[in-house]
CSV table of C-alpha atoms and ligand atoms in Angstrom, one decimal:
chain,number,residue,atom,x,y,z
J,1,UNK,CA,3.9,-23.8,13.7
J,2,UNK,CA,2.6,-26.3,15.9
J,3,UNK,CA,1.1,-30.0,14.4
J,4,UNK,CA,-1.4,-28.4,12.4
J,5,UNK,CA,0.3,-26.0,11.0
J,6,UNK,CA,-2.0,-23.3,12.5
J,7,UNK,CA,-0.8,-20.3,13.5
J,8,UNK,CA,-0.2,-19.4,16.9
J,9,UNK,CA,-0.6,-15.8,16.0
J,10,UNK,CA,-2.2,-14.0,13.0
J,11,UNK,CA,-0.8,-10.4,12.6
J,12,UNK,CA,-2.9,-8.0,10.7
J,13,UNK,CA,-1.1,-4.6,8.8
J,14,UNK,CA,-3.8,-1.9,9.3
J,15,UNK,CA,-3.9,0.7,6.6
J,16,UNK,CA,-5.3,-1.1,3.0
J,17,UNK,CA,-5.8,-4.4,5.0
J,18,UNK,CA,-8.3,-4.0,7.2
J,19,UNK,CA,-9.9,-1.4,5.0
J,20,UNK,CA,-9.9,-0.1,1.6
J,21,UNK,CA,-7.4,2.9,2.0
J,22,UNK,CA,-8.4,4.0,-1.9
J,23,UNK,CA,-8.7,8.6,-2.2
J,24,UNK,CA,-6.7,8.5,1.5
J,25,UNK,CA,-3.6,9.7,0.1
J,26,UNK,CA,-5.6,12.5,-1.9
J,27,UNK,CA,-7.8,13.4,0.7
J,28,UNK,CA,-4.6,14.0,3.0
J,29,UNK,CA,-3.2,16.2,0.6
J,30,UNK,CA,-6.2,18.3,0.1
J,31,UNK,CA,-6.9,18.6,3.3
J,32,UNK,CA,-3.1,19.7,3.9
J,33,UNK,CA,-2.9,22.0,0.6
J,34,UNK,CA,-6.1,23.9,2.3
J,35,UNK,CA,-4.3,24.1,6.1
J,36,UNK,CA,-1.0,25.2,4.3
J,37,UNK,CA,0.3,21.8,5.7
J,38,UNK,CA,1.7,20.7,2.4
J,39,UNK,CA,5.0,20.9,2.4
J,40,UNK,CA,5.3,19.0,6.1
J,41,UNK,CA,3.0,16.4,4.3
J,42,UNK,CA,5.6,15.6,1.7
J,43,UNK,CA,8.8,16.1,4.0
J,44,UNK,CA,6.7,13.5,6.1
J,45,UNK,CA,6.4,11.2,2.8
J,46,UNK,CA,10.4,11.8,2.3
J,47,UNK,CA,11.4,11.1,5.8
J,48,UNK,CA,9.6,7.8,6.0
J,49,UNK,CA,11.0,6.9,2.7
J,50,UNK,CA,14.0,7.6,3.9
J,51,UNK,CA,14.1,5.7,7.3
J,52,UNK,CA,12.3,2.7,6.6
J,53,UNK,CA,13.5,-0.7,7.5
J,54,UNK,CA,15.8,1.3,9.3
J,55,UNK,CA,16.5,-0.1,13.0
J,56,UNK,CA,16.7,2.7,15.7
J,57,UNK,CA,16.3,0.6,18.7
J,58,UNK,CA,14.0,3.0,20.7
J,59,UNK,CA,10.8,4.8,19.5
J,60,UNK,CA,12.1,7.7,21.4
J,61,UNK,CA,15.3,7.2,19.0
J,62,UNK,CA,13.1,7.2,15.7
J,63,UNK,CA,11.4,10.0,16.0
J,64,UNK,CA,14.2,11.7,16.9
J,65,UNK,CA,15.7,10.7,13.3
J,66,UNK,CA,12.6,11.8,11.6
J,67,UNK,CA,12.0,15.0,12.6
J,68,UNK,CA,15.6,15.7,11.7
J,69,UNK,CA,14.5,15.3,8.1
J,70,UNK,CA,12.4,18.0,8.5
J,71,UNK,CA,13.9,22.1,8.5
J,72,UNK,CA,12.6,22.6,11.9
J,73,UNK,CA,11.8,19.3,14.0
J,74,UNK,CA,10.1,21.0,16.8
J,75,UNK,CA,7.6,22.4,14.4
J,76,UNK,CA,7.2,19.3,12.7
J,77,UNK,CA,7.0,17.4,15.7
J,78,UNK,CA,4.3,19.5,16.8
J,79,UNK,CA,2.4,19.1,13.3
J,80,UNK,CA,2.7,15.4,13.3
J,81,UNK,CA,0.9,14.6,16.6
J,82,UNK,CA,-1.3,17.6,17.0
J,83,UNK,CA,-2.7,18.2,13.5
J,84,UNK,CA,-1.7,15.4,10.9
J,85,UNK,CA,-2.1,12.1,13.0
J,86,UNK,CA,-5.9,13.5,14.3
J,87,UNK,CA,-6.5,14.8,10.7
J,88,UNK,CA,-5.8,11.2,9.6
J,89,UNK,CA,-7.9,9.7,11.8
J,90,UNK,CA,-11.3,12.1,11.4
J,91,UNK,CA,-10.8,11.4,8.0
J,92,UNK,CA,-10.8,7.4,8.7
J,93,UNK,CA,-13.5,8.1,10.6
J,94,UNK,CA,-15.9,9.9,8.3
J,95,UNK,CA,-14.3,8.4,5.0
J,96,UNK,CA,-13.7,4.5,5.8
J,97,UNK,CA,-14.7,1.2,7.4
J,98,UNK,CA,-13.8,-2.0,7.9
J,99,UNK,CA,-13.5,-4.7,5.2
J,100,UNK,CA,-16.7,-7.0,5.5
J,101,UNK,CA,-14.6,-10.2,5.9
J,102,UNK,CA,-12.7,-9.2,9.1
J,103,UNK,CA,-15.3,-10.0,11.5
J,104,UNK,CA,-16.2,-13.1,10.3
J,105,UNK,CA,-12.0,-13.6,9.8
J,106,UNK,CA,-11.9,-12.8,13.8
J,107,UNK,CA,-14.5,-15.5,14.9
J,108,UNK,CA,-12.7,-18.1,12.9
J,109,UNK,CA,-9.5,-17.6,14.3
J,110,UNK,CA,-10.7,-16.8,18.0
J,111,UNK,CA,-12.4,-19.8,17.8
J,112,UNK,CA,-9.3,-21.8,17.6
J,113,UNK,CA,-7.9,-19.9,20.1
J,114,UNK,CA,-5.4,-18.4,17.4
J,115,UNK,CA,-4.4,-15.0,18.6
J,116,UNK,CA,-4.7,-11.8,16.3
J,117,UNK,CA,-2.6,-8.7,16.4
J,118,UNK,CA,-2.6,-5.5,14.6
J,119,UNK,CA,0.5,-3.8,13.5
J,120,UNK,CA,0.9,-0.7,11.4
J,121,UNK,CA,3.2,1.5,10.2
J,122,UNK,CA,2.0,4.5,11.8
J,123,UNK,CA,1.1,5.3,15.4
J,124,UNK,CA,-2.5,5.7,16.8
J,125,UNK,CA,-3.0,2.6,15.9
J,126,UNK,CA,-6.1,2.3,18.9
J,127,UNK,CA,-7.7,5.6,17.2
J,128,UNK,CA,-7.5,5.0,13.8
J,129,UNK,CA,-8.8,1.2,14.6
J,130,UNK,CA,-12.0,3.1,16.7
J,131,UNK,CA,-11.9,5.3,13.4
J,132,UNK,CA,-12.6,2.6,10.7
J,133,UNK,CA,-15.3,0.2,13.4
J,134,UNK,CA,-12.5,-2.0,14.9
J,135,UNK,CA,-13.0,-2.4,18.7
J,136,UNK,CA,-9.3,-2.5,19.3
J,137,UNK,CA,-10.5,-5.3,22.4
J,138,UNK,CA,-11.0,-7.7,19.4
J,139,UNK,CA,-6.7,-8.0,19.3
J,140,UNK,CA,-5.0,-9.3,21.7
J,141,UNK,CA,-2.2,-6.7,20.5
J,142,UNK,CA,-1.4,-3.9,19.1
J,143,UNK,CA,1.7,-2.4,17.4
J,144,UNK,CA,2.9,0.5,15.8
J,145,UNK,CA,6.4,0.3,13.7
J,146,UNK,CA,7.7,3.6,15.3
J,147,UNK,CA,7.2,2.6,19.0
J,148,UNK,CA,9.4,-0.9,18.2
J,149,UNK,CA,12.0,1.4,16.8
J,150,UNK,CA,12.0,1.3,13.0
J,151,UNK,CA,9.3,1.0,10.0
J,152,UNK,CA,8.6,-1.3,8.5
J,153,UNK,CA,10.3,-3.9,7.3
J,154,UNK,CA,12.6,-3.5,10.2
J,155,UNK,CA,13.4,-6.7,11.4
J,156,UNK,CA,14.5,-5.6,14.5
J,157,UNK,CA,10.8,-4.7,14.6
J,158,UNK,CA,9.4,-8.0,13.9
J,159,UNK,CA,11.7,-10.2,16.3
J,160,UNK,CA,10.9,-7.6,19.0
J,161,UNK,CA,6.8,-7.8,17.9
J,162,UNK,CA,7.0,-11.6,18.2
J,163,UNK,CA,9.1,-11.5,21.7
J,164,UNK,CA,6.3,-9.0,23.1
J,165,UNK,CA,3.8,-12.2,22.0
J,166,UNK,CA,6.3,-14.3,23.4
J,167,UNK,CA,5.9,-16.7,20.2
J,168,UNK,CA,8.7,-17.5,17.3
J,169,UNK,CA,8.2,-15.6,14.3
J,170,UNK,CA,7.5,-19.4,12.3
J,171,UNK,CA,4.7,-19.4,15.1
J,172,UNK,CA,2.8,-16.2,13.1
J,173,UNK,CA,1.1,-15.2,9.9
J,174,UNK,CA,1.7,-11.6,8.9
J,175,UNK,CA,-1.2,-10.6,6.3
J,176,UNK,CA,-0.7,-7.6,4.8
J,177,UNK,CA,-1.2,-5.4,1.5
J,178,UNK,CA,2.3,-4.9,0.9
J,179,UNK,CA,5.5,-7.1,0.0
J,180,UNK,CA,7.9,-4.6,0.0
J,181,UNK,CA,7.3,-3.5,4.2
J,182,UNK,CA,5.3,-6.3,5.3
J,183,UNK,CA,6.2,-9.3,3.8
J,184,UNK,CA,9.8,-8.4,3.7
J,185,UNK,CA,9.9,-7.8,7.2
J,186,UNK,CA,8.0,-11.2,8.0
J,187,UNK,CA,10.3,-13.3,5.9
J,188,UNK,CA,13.6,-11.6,7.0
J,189,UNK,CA,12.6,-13.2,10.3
J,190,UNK,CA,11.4,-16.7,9.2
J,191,UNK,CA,7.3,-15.1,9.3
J,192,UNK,CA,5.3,-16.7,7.1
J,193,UNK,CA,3.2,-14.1,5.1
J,194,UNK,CA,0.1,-13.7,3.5
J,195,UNK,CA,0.0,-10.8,0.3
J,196,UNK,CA,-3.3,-9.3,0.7
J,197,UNK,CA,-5.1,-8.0,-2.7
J,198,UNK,CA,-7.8,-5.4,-2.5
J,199,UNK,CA,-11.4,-6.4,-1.6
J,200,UNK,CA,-10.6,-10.1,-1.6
J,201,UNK,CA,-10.6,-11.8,1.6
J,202,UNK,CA,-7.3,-13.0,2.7
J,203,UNK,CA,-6.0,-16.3,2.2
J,204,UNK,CA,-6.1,-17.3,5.1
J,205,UNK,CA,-6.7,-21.1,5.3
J,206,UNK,CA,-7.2,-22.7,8.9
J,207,UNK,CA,-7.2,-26.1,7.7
J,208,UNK,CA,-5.1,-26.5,5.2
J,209,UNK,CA,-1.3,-27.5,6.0
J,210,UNK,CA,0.0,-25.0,3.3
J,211,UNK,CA,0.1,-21.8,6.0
I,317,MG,MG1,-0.8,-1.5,4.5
């Protein structure tokens, strides 16, 4: 952290962060259960249980490791980013939008010339971000856990994340709705980290020396 103790970067999680993610999870099961996509949707849920925090150095290398979990990978593969990953994004798109707070959030902090960044869990981060009403131009950066190698909280992941921002990980703020995959990752690298709670706007405080 620099004098101030403002951030260099902020890092923003995506999914139940930047919007309220409440019926998703039932509304991707539906839609699944009525495609006959159900059990991939739960072998999906089981592999990422499974793998995450795990460090696979490659994205190439991750996937591979997932759709091993599933009984035929080639199928699954196919599933994921033809039908699931667009399925989950039309359903951001007619279902969900952005938390009031974040643009107001982003005017503070570009302002002071604090940079923001996005990083989720899941790929298509730039679609589902289109999806919800975030111009993916307002981050200087975007991530996706899978394409650094390893889900979240990975800490290969983060260190990698904060050498692509060319920053030191006590240089961010990772705000996010969960302590188990985001927090943990941050502080396993010295991030400091912010525990988002549903409909509140983060704490984020710009002036204060307590960041
Ligand atoms: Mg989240």
């Amino acid at each position: 952290m620099s004098t101030t103790n403002q951030p260099r970067v902020v890092i923003f999680d995506l999914d139940g962060t930047l919007y309220d993610k409440s019926g998703l999870a039932c509304r991707l099961i539906f839609s699944s259960l009525v495609r006959g996509d159900l059990g991939l949707l739960r072998r999906e849920q089981n592999a990422r249980k499974k793998l995450r925090g795990i460090s696979f150095n490659s994205e190439e290398q991750f996937y591979e490791a997932f759709f091993l979990e599933f009984p035929n990978p080639e199928k699954a593969r196919r599933w994921y980013f033809e039908r699931y990953m667009p399925l989950m994004v039309s359903i951001l798109q007619r279902k969900y939008s952005l938390y009031s707070w974040v643009s107001e959030i982003l005017k503070q902090l570009k302002d002071r010339q604090i940079r923001v960044a996005v990083f989720s869990d899941y790929g298509c981060v730039e679609d589902k971000l289109q999806a919800i009403g975030f111009d993916p131009r307002w981050a200087d950066a975007l991530f996706d856990a899978p394409a650094l190698g390893g889900l979240k909280p990975c800490k290969e992941s983060f260190a990698k994340l904060c050498e692509a921002l060319n920053v030191k990980p006590e240089e961010c703020l990772m705000v996010g709705d969960r302590h188990d995959t985001d927090g943990l990752g941050a502080e396993s690298v010295g991030m400091s980290f912010s525990l988002y709670v549903r409909n509140c706007r983060p704490g984020i405080n710009l002036d204060a020396s307590h960041l």
